[in-house]
Amino acid sequence: GVQASFMHYLPYGMDLSFDNPPHKPHPEGRLRIGFIGTLSRNKGVHLLIQALKHIPELKVDLKIYGDIK
């Protein structure tokens, strides 16, 4: 086994317990899409990007945050 002193607990997800007001609508009416997570093929972020390319008339702000695995 592994000694407990060598292990660390890392919770998944985000701490949303802080007081954060909801976002206001985008002033230009753009849709906001965000992805937070591991950037791996099985997560399908590439499919989201491809799908958005097929809807050029849709005004979108896409923000992607994560590690590449």
N, CA, C and O atoms as a Maestro MAE file, in Angstrom:
{
 s_m_m2io_version
 :::
 2.0.0
}

f_m_ct {
 s_m_title
 :::
 protein
 m_atom[276] {
  # First column is atom index #
  i_m_mmod_type
  r_m_x_coord
  r_m_y_coord
  r_m_z_coord
  i_m_residue_number
  s_m_chain_name
  s_m_pdb_residue_name
  s_m_pdb_atom_name
  i_m_atomic_number
  :::
  1 25 0.816 -1.185 0.000 1 A "GLY " " N  " 7
  2 3 0.000 0.000 0.000 1 A "GLY " " CA " 6
  3 2 0.862 1.251 0.000 1 A "GLY " " C  " 6
  4 15 2.091 1.189 -0.034 1 A "GLY " " O  " 8
  5 25 0.191 2.369 0.039 2 A "VAL " " N  " 7
  6 3 0.822 3.682 0.032 2 A "VAL " " CA " 6
  7 2 0.595 4.339 1.391 2 A "VAL " " C  " 6
  8 15 -0.506 4.276 1.939 2 A "VAL " " O  " 8
  9 25 1.627 4.962 1.929 3 A "GLN " " N  " 7
  10 3 1.493 5.649 3.211 3 A "GLN " " CA " 6
  11 2 0.528 6.820 3.071 3 A "GLN " " C  " 6
  12 15 0.535 7.522 2.060 3 A "GLN " " O  " 8
  13 25 -0.290 7.022 4.079 4 A "ALA " " N  " 7
  14 3 -1.287 8.101 4.054 4 A "ALA " " CA " 6
  15 2 -0.638 9.469 3.882 4 A "ALA " " C  " 6
  16 15 -1.247 10.368 3.301 4 A "ALA " " O  " 8
  17 25 0.580 9.643 4.373 5 A "SER " " N  " 7
  18 3 1.247 10.947 4.265 5 A "SER " " CA " 6
  19 2 1.601 11.299 2.817 5 A "SER " " C  " 6
  20 15 1.885 12.458 2.514 5 A "SER " " O  " 8
  21 25 1.587 10.309 1.925 6 A "PHE " " N  " 7
  22 3 1.883 10.555 0.514 6 A "PHE " " CA " 6
  23 2 0.622 10.835 -0.313 6 A "PHE " " C  " 6
  24 15 0.728 11.149 -1.499 6 A "PHE " " O  " 8
  25 25 -0.545 10.729 0.281 7 A "MET " " N  " 7
  26 3 -1.802 10.908 -0.451 7 A "MET " " CA " 6
  27 2 -2.431 12.252 -0.113 7 A "MET " " C  " 6
  28 15 -2.304 12.759 1.002 7 A "MET " " O  " 8
  29 25 -3.108 12.810 -1.100 8 A "HIS " " N  " 7
  30 3 -3.823 14.067 -0.934 8 A "HIS " " CA " 6
  31 2 -5.210 13.919 -1.523 8 A "HIS " " C  " 6
  32 15 -5.374 13.337 -2.595 8 A "HIS " " O  " 8
  33 25 -6.199 14.434 -0.838 9 A "TYR " " N  " 7
  34 3 -7.572 14.428 -1.330 9 A "TYR " " CA " 6
  35 2 -7.801 15.695 -2.149 9 A "TYR " " C  " 6
  36 15 -7.586 16.800 -1.651 9 A "TYR " " O  " 8
  37 25 -8.232 15.545 -3.391 10 A "LEU " " N  " 7
  38 3 -8.533 16.677 -4.261 10 A "LEU " " CA " 6
  39 2 -9.977 16.546 -4.722 10 A "LEU " " C  " 6
  40 15 -10.287 15.696 -5.557 10 A "LEU " " O  " 8
  41 25 -10.861 17.379 -4.185 11 A "PRO " " N  " 7
  42 3 -12.271 17.278 -4.580 11 A "PRO " " CA " 6
  43 2 -12.473 17.748 -6.013 11 A "PRO " " C  " 6
  44 15 -11.777 18.648 -6.483 11 A "PRO " " O  " 8
  45 25 -13.421 17.141 -6.697 12 A "TYR " " N  " 7
  46 3 -13.764 17.561 -8.054 12 A "TYR " " CA " 6
  47 2 -14.799 18.673 -7.990 12 A "TYR " " C  " 6
  48 15 -15.490 18.833 -6.984 12 A "TYR " " O  " 8
  49 25 -14.899 19.426 -9.050 13 A "GLY " " N  " 7
  50 3 -15.912 20.458 -9.124 13 A "GLY " " CA " 6
  51 2 -15.402 21.811 -8.694 13 A "GLY " " C  " 6
  52 15 -14.200 22.023 -8.537 13 A "GLY " " O  " 8
  53 25 -16.333 22.717 -8.506 14 A "MET " " N  " 7
  54 3 -16.003 24.091 -8.147 14 A "MET " " CA " 6
  55 2 -16.727 24.476 -6.868 14 A "MET " " C  " 6
  56 15 -17.827 23.996 -6.594 14 A "MET " " O  " 8
  57 25 -16.106 25.335 -6.098 15 A "ASP " " N  " 7
  58 3 -16.736 25.864 -4.903 15 A "ASP " " CA " 6
  59 2 -17.608 27.039 -5.316 15 A "ASP " " C  " 6
  60 15 -17.102 28.111 -5.648 15 A "ASP " " O  " 8
  61 25 -18.908 26.834 -5.295 16 A "LEU " " N  " 7
  62 3 -19.842 27.891 -5.675 16 A "LEU " " CA " 6
  63 2 -20.523 28.501 -4.452 16 A "LEU " " C  " 6
  64 15 -21.554 29.163 -4.574 16 A "LEU " " O  " 8
  65 25 -19.946 28.277 -3.285 17 A "SER " " N  " 7
  66 3 -20.567 28.756 -2.058 17 A "SER " " CA " 6
  67 2 -20.355 30.245 -1.834 17 A "SER " " C  " 6
  68 15 -21.011 30.826 -0.969 17 A "SER " " O  " 8
  69 25 -19.458 30.886 -2.587 18 A "PHE " " N  " 7
  70 3 -19.230 32.314 -2.408 18 A "PHE " " CA " 6
  71 2 -20.421 33.101 -2.949 18 A "PHE " " C  " 6
  72 15 -21.172 32.609 -3.791 18 A "PHE " " O  " 8
  73 25 -20.581 34.317 -2.460 19 A "ASP " " N  " 7
  74 3 -21.695 35.167 -2.863 19 A "ASP " " CA " 6
  75 2 -21.374 35.818 -4.201 19 A "ASP " " C  " 6
  76 15 -20.597 36.771 -4.266 19 A "ASP " " O  " 8
  77 25 -21.966 35.309 -5.252 20 A "ASN " " N  " 7
  78 3 -21.688 35.805 -6.599 20 A "ASN " " CA " 6
  79 2 -23.019 36.083 -7.291 20 A "ASN " " C  " 6
  80 15 -23.798 35.156 -7.513 20 A "ASN " " O  " 8
  81 25 -23.298 37.343 -7.637 21 A "PRO " " N  " 7
  82 3 -24.570 37.618 -8.309 21 A "PRO " " CA " 6
  83 2 -24.622 36.971 -9.690 21 A "PRO " " C  " 6
  84 15 -23.583 36.786 -10.324 21 A "PRO " " O  " 8
  85 25 -25.823 36.626 -10.164 22 A "PRO " " N  " 7
  86 3 -25.924 36.026 -11.504 22 A "PRO " " CA " 6
  87 2 -25.461 37.012 -12.573 22 A "PRO " " C  " 6
  88 15 -25.555 38.228 -12.409 22 A "PRO " " O  " 8
  89 25 -24.964 36.458 -13.661 23 A "HIS " " N  " 7
  90 3 -24.488 37.296 -14.765 23 A "HIS " " CA " 6
  91 2 -25.666 37.995 -15.425 23 A "HIS " " C  " 6
  92 15 -26.771 37.459 -15.507 23 A "HIS " " O  " 8
  93 25 -25.399 39.190 -15.884 24 A "LYS " " N  " 7
  94 3 -26.401 39.924 -16.652 24 A "LYS " " CA " 6
  95 2 -26.321 39.450 -18.098 24 A "LYS " " C  " 6
  96 15 -25.278 38.957 -18.528 24 A "LYS " " O  " 8
  97 25 -27.397 39.590 -18.844 25 A "PRO " " N  " 7
  98 3 -27.344 39.207 -20.268 25 A "PRO " " CA " 6
  99 2 -26.252 39.992 -20.994 25 A "PRO " " C  " 6
  100 15 -25.949 41.132 -20.640 25 A "PRO " " O  " 8
  101 25 -25.679 39.376 -21.996 26 A "HIS " " N  " 7
  102 3 -24.647 40.033 -22.800 26 A "HIS " " CA " 6
  103 2 -25.269 41.254 -23.469 26 A "HIS " " C  " 6
  104 15 -26.369 41.164 -24.016 26 A "HIS " " O  " 8
  105 25 -24.577 42.396 -23.433 27 A "PRO " " N  " 7
  106 3 -25.168 43.620 -24.007 27 A "PRO " " CA " 6
  107 2 -25.484 43.520 -25.497 27 A "PRO " " C  " 6
  108 15 -26.356 44.237 -25.988 27 A "PRO " " O  " 8
  109 25 -24.794 42.649 -26.218 28 A "GLU " " N  " 7
  110 3 -25.055 42.480 -27.652 28 A "GLU " " CA " 6
  111 2 -25.950 41.287 -27.940 28 A "GLU " " C  " 6
  112 15 -26.145 40.928 -29.101 28 A "GLU " " O  " 8
  113 25 -26.495 40.668 -26.902 29 A "GLY " " N  " 7
  114 3 -27.383 39.524 -27.079 29 A "GLY " " CA " 6
  115 2 -26.668 38.236 -27.440 29 A "GLY " " C  " 6
  116 15 -27.296 37.303 -27.942 29 A "GLY " " O  " 8
  117 25 -25.368 38.164 -27.196 30 A "ARG " " N  " 7
  118 3 -24.595 36.967 -27.537 30 A "ARG " " CA " 6
  119 2 -24.855 35.863 -26.516 30 A "ARG " " C  " 6
  120 15 -25.082 36.133 -25.337 30 A "ARG " " O  " 8
  121 25 -24.818 34.636 -26.978 31 A "LEU " " N  " 7
  122 3 -24.929 33.473 -26.115 31 A "LEU " " CA " 6
  123 2 -23.565 33.203 -25.496 31 A "LEU " " C  " 6
  124 15 -22.555 33.208 -26.200 31 A "LEU " " O  " 8
  125 25 -23.522 32.969 -24.193 32 A "ARG " " N  " 7
  126 3 -22.270 32.655 -23.506 32 A "ARG " " CA " 6
  127 2 -22.242 31.162 -23.199 32 A "ARG " " C  " 6
  128 15 -23.158 30.620 -22.581 32 A "ARG " " O  " 8
  129 25 -21.177 30.515 -23.643 33 A "ILE " " N  " 7
  130 3 -20.990 29.084 -23.379 33 A "ILE " " CA " 6
  131 2 -19.622 28.912 -22.740 33 A "ILE " " C  " 6
  132 15 -18.634 29.473 -23.212 33 A "ILE " " O  " 8
  133 25 -19.567 28.137 -21.670 34 A "GLY " " N  " 7
  134 3 -18.298 27.871 -21.013 34 A "GLY " " CA " 6
  135 2 -18.095 26.388 -20.777 34 A "GLY " " C  " 6
  136 15 -19.042 25.657 -20.488 34 A "GLY " " O  " 8
  137 25 -16.852 25.951 -20.902 35 A "PHE " " N  " 7
  138 3 -16.476 24.573 -20.585 35 A "PHE " " CA " 6
  139 2 -15.330 24.633 -19.600 35 A "PHE " " C  " 6
  140 15 -14.335 25.321 -19.827 35 A "PHE " " O  " 8
  141 25 -15.475 23.910 -18.508 36 A "ILE " " N  " 7
  142 3 -14.407 23.811 -17.520 36 A "ILE " " CA " 6
  143 2 -14.166 22.328 -17.278 36 A "ILE " " C  " 6
  144 15 -15.065 21.619 -16.825 36 A "ILE " " O  " 8
  145 25 -12.964 21.856 -17.576 37 A "GLY " " N  " 7
  146 3 -12.666 20.450 -17.367 37 A "GLY " " CA " 6
  147 2 -11.435 20.020 -18.132 37 A "GLY " " C  " 6
  148 15 -10.749 20.834 -18.750 37 A "GLY " " O  " 8
  149 25 -11.170 18.741 -18.082 38 A "THR " " N  " 7
  150 3 -10.033 18.177 -18.792 38 A "THR " " CA " 6
  151 2 -10.305 18.218 -20.295 38 A "THR " " C  " 6
  152 15 -11.372 17.815 -20.756 38 A "THR " " O  " 8
  153 25 -9.337 18.702 -21.037 39 A "LEU " " N  " 7
  154 3 -9.491 18.780 -22.493 39 A "LEU " " CA " 6
  155 2 -8.987 17.485 -23.116 39 A "LEU " " C  " 6
  156 15 -7.827 17.371 -23.513 39 A "LEU " " O  " 8
  157 25 -9.876 16.530 -23.188 40 A "SER " " N  " 7
  158 3 -9.553 15.252 -23.820 40 A "SER " " CA " 6
  159 2 -10.658 14.934 -24.823 40 A "SER " " C  " 6
  160 15 -11.779 15.427 -24.707 40 A "SER " " O  " 8
  161 25 -10.329 14.118 -25.788 41 A "ARG " " N  " 7
  162 3 -11.266 13.828 -26.876 41 A "ARG " " CA " 6
  163 2 -12.604 13.295 -26.358 41 A "ARG " " C  " 6
  164 15 -13.653 13.637 -26.903 41 A "ARG " " O  " 8
  165 25 -12.579 12.483 -25.338 42 A "ASN " " N  " 7
  166 3 -13.819 11.876 -24.857 42 A "ASN " " CA " 6
  167 2 -14.763 12.884 -24.197 42 A "ASN " " C  " 6
  168 15 -15.932 12.571 -23.971 42 A "ASN " " O  " 8
  169 25 -14.279 14.080 -23.887 43 A "LYS " " N  " 7
  170 3 -15.152 15.118 -23.317 43 A "LYS " " CA " 6
  171 2 -15.969 15.817 -24.403 43 A "LYS " " C  " 6
  172 15 -17.004 16.413 -24.105 43 A "LYS " " O  " 8
  173 25 -15.521 15.753 -25.652 44 A "GLY " " N  " 7
  174 3 -16.306 16.250 -26.777 44 A "GLY " " CA " 6
  175 2 -16.273 17.740 -27.029 44 A "GLY " " C  " 6
  176 15 -17.134 18.254 -27.743 44 A "GLY " " O  " 8
  177 25 -15.305 18.456 -26.467 45 A "VAL " " N  " 7
  178 3 -15.229 19.896 -26.713 45 A "VAL " " CA " 6
  179 2 -15.036 20.175 -28.202 45 A "VAL " " C  " 6
  180 15 -15.555 21.166 -28.716 45 A "VAL " " O  " 8
  181 25 -14.307 19.325 -28.888 46 A "HIS " " N  " 7
  182 3 -14.108 19.512 -30.328 46 A "HIS " " CA " 6
  183 2 -15.439 19.448 -31.084 46 A "HIS " " C  " 6
  184 15 -15.604 20.114 -32.106 46 A "HIS " " O  " 8
  185 25 -16.378 18.656 -30.590 47 A "LEU " " N  " 7
  186 3 -17.691 18.577 -31.230 47 A "LEU " " CA " 6
  187 2 -18.476 19.875 -31.029 47 A "LEU " " C  " 6
  188 15 -19.193 20.322 -31.924 47 A "LEU " " O  " 8
  189 25 -18.332 20.464 -29.858 48 A "LEU " " N  " 7
  190 3 -18.970 21.753 -29.598 48 A "LEU " " CA " 6
  191 2 -18.440 22.810 -30.555 48 A "LEU " " C  " 6
  192 15 -19.214 23.577 -31.126 48 A "LEU " " O  " 8
  193 25 -17.140 22.853 -30.730 49 A "ILE " " N  " 7
  194 3 -16.523 23.824 -31.632 49 A "ILE " " CA " 6
  195 2 -16.993 23.594 -33.070 49 A "ILE " " C  " 6
  196 15 -17.337 24.545 -33.771 49 A "ILE " " O  " 8
  197 25 -17.008 22.338 -33.505 50 A "GLN " " N  " 7
  198 3 -17.466 22.023 -34.863 50 A "GLN " " CA " 6
  199 2 -18.926 22.418 -35.057 50 A "GLN " " C  " 6
  200 15 -19.295 22.962 -36.099 50 A "GLN " " O  " 8
  201 25 -19.752 22.145 -34.055 51 A "ALA " " N  " 7
  202 3 -21.177 22.478 -34.162 51 A "ALA " " CA " 6
  203 2 -21.377 23.986 -34.279 51 A "ALA " " C  " 6
  204 15 -22.213 24.443 -35.059 51 A "ALA " " O  " 8
  205 25 -20.618 24.758 -33.510 52 A "LEU " " N  " 7
  206 3 -20.756 26.211 -33.568 52 A "LEU " " CA " 6
  207 2 -20.316 26.764 -34.919 52 A "LEU " " C  " 6
  208 15 -20.839 27.783 -35.372 52 A "LEU " " O  " 8
  209 25 -19.367 26.105 -35.561 53 A "LYS " " N  " 7
  210 3 -18.936 26.541 -36.895 53 A "LYS " " CA " 6
  211 2 -20.054 26.390 -37.921 53 A "LYS " " C  " 6
  212 15 -20.080 27.107 -38.922 53 A "LYS " " O  " 8
  213 25 -20.978 25.459 -37.678 54 A "HIS " " N  " 7
  214 3 -22.077 25.209 -38.612 54 A "HIS " " CA " 6
  215 2 -23.256 26.154 -38.406 54 A "HIS " " C  " 6
  216 15 -24.245 26.085 -39.136 54 A "HIS " " O  " 8
  217 25 -23.154 27.033 -37.416 55 A "ILE " " N  " 7
  218 3 -24.217 28.001 -37.154 55 A "ILE " " CA " 6
  219 2 -23.596 29.396 -37.149 55 A "ILE " " C  " 6
  220 15 -23.552 30.043 -36.103 55 A "ILE " " O  " 8
  221 25 -23.115 29.868 -38.298 56 A "PRO " " N  " 7
  222 3 -22.387 31.142 -38.332 56 A "PRO " " CA " 6
  223 2 -23.222 32.349 -37.916 56 A "PRO " " C  " 6
  224 15 -22.674 33.355 -37.466 56 A "PRO " " O  " 8
  225 25 -24.551 32.255 -38.064 57 A "GLU " " N  " 7
  226 3 -25.392 33.395 -37.694 57 A "GLU " " CA " 6
  227 2 -25.590 33.531 -36.182 57 A "GLU " " C  " 6
  228 15 -26.071 34.559 -35.706 57 A "GLU " " O  " 8
  229 25 -25.219 32.494 -35.432 58 A "LEU " " N  " 7
  230 3 -25.344 32.526 -33.974 58 A "LEU " " CA " 6
  231 2 -24.181 33.301 -33.366 58 A "LEU " " C  " 6
  232 15 -23.018 32.980 -33.608 58 A "LEU " " O  " 8
  233 25 -24.495 34.305 -32.590 59 A "LYS " " N  " 7
  234 3 -23.466 35.098 -31.915 59 A "LYS " " CA " 6
  235 2 -23.138 34.419 -30.590 59 A "LYS " " C  " 6
  236 15 -23.977 34.349 -29.693 59 A "LYS " " O  " 8
  237 25 -21.902 33.917 -30.476 60 A "VAL " " N  " 7
  238 3 -21.523 33.118 -29.311 60 A "VAL " " CA " 6
  239 2 -20.176 33.574 -28.763 60 A "VAL " " C  " 6
  240 15 -19.253 33.882 -29.517 60 A "VAL " " O  " 8
  241 25 -20.082 33.611 -27.443 61 A "ASP " " N  " 7
  242 3 -18.800 33.749 -26.757 61 A "ASP " " CA " 6
  243 2 -18.508 32.400 -26.101 61 A "ASP " " C  " 6
  244 15 -19.193 32.005 -25.158 61 A "ASP " " O  " 8
  245 25 -17.507 31.703 -26.592 62 A "LEU " " N  " 7
  246 3 -17.136 30.389 -26.066 62 A "LEU " " CA " 6
  247 2 -15.823 30.518 -25.303 62 A "LEU " " C  " 6
  248 15 -14.816 30.966 -25.849 62 A "LEU " " O  " 8
  249 25 -15.849 30.122 -24.041 63 A "LYS " " N  " 7
  250 3 -14.634 30.135 -23.223 63 A "LYS " " CA " 6
  251 2 -14.367 28.715 -22.747 63 A "LYS " " C  " 6
  252 15 -15.251 28.036 -22.225 63 A "LYS " " O  " 8
  253 25 -13.118 28.282 -22.942 64 A "ILE " " N  " 7
  254 3 -12.724 26.916 -22.597 64 A "ILE " " CA " 6
  255 2 -11.570 27.000 -21.612 64 A "ILE " " C  " 6
  256 15 -10.567 27.668 -21.864 64 A "ILE " " O  " 8
  257 25 -11.728 26.307 -20.479 65 A "TYR " " N  " 7
  258 3 -10.696 26.281 -19.451 65 A "TYR " " CA " 6
  259 2 -10.412 24.832 -19.089 65 A "TYR " " C  " 6
  260 15 -11.341 24.055 -18.871 65 A "TYR " " O  " 8
  261 25 -9.135 24.458 -19.023 66 A "GLY " " N  " 7
  262 3 -8.811 23.111 -18.603 66 A "GLY " " CA " 6
  263 2 -7.413 22.707 -18.990 66 A "GLY " " C  " 6
  264 15 -6.710 23.415 -19.711 66 A "GLY " " O  " 8
  265 25 -7.024 21.546 -18.488 67 A "ASP " " N  " 7
  266 3 -5.737 20.963 -18.797 67 A "ASP " " CA " 6
  267 2 -5.864 20.032 -19.987 67 A "ASP " " C  " 6
  268 15 -6.901 19.398 -20.183 67 A "ASP " " O  " 8
  269 25 -4.811 19.952 -20.778 68 A "ILE " " N  " 7
  270 3 -4.763 19.022 -21.906 68 A "ILE " " CA " 6
  271 2 -4.223 17.698 -21.403 68 A "ILE " " C  " 6
  272 15 -3.152 17.643 -20.800 68 A "ILE " " O  " 8
  273 25 -4.965 16.637 -21.653 69 A "LYS " " N  " 7
  274 3 -4.526 15.286 -21.243 69 A "LYS " " CA " 6
  275 2 -4.398 14.421 -22.457 69 A "LYS " " C  " 6
  276 15 -4.041 13.248 -22.344 69 A "LYS " " O  " 8
  :::
 }
 m_bond[275] {
  # First column is bond index #
  i_m_from
  i_m_to
  i_m_order
  :::
  1 1 2 1
  2 2 3 1
  3 3 4 2
  4 3 5 1
  5 5 6 1
  6 6 7 1
  7 7 8 2
  8 7 9 1
  9 9 10 1
  10 10 11 1
  11 11 12 2
  12 11 13 1
  13 13 14 1
  14 14 15 1
  15 15 16 2
  16 15 17 1
  17 17 18 1
  18 18 19 1
  19 19 20 2
  20 19 21 1
  21 21 22 1
  22 22 23 1
  23 23 24 2
  24 23 25 1
  25 25 26 1
  26 26 27 1
  27 27 28 2
  28 27 29 1
  29 29 30 1
  30 30 31 1
  31 31 32 2
  32 31 33 1
  33 33 34 1
  34 34 35 1
  35 35 36 2
  36 35 37 1
  37 37 38 1
  38 38 39 1
  39 39 40 2
  40 39 41 1
  41 41 42 1
  42 42 43 1
  43 43 44 2
  44 43 45 1
  45 45 46 1
  46 46 47 1
  47 47 48 2
  48 47 49 1
  49 49 50 1
  50 50 51 1
  51 51 52 2
  52 51 53 1
  53 53 54 1
  54 54 55 1
  55 55 56 2
  56 55 57 1
  57 57 58 1
  58 58 59 1
  59 59 60 2
  60 59 61 1
  61 61 62 1
  62 62 63 1
  63 63 64 2
  64 63 65 1
  65 65 66 1
  66 66 67 1
  67 67 68 2
  68 67 69 1
  69 69 70 1
  70 70 71 1
  71 71 72 2
  72 71 73 1
  73 73 74 1
  74 74 75 1
  75 75 76 2
  76 75 77 1
  77 77 78 1
  78 78 79 1
  79 79 80 2
  80 79 81 1
  81 81 82 1
  82 82 83 1
  83 83 84 2
  84 83 85 1
  85 85 86 1
  86 86 87 1
  87 87 88 2
  88 87 89 1
  89 89 90 1
  90 90 91 1
  91 91 92 2
  92 91 93 1
  93 93 94 1
  94 94 95 1
  95 95 96 2
  96 95 97 1
  97 97 98 1
  98 98 99 1
  99 99 100 2
  100 99 101 1
  101 101 102 1
  102 102 103 1
  103 103 104 2
  104 103 105 1
  105 105 106 1
  106 106 107 1
  107 107 108 2
  108 107 109 1
  109 109 110 1
  110 110 111 1
  111 111 112 2
  112 111 113 1
  113 113 114 1
  114 114 115 1
  115 115 116 2
  116 115 117 1
  117 117 118 1
  118 118 119 1
  119 119 120 2
  120 119 121 1
  121 121 122 1
  122 122 123 1
  123 123 124 2
  124 123 125 1
  125 125 126 1
  126 126 127 1
  127 127 128 2
  128 127 129 1
  129 129 130 1
  130 130 131 1
  131 131 132 2
  132 131 133 1
  133 133 134 1
  134 134 135 1
  135 135 136 2
  136 135 137 1
  137 137 138 1
  138 138 139 1
  139 139 140 2
  140 139 141 1
  141 141 142 1
  142 142 143 1
  143 143 144 2
  144 143 145 1
  145 145 146 1
  146 146 147 1
  147 147 148 2
  148 147 149 1
  149 149 150 1
  150 150 151 1
  151 151 152 2
  152 151 153 1
  153 153 154 1
  154 154 155 1
  155 155 156 2
  156 155 157 1
  157 157 158 1
  158 158 159 1
  159 159 160 2
  160 159 161 1
  161 161 162 1
  162 162 163 1
  163 163 164 2
  164 163 165 1
  165 165 166 1
  166 166 167 1
  167 167 168 2
  168 167 169 1
  169 169 170 1
  170 170 171 1
  171 171 172 2
  172 171 173 1
  173 173 174 1
  174 174 175 1
  175 175 176 2
  176 175 177 1
  177 177 178 1
  178 178 179 1
  179 179 180 2
  180 179 181 1
  181 181 182 1
  182 182 183 1
  183 183 184 2
  184 183 185 1
  185 185 186 1
  186 186 187 1
  187 187 188 2
  188 187 189 1
  189 189 190 1
  190 190 191 1
  191 191 192 2
  192 191 193 1
  193 193 194 1
  194 194 195 1
  195 195 196 2
  196 195 197 1
  197 197 198 1
  198 198 199 1
  199 199 200 2
  200 199 201 1
  201 201 202 1
  202 202 203 1
  203 203 204 2
  204 203 205 1
  205 205 206 1
  206 206 207 1
  207 207 208 2
  208 207 209 1
  209 209 210 1
  210 210 211 1
  211 211 212 2
  212 211 213 1
  213 213 214 1
  214 214 215 1
  215 215 216 2
  216 215 217 1
  217 217 218 1
  218 218 219 1
  219 219 220 2
  220 219 221 1
  221 221 222 1
  222 222 223 1
  223 223 224 2
  224 223 225 1
  225 225 226 1
  226 226 227 1
  227 227 228 2
  228 227 229 1
  229 229 230 1
  230 230 231 1
  231 231 232 2
  232 231 233 1
  233 233 234 1
  234 234 235 1
  235 235 236 2
  236 235 237 1
  237 237 238 1
  238 238 239 1
  239 239 240 2
  240 239 241 1
  241 241 242 1
  242 242 243 1
  243 243 244 2
  244 243 245 1
  245 245 246 1
  246 246 247 1
  247 247 248 2
  248 247 249 1
  249 249 250 1
  250 250 251 1
  251 251 252 2
  252 251 253 1
  253 253 254 1
  254 254 255 1
  255 255 256 2
  256 255 257 1
  257 257 258 1
  258 258 259 1
  259 259 260 2
  260 259 261 1
  261 261 262 1
  262 262 263 1
  263 263 264 2
  264 263 265 1
  265 265 266 1
  266 266 267 1
  267 267 268 2
  268 267 269 1
  269 269 270 1
  270 270 271 1
  271 271 272 2
  272 271 273 1
  273 273 274 1
  274 274 275 1
  275 275 276 2
  :::
 }
}
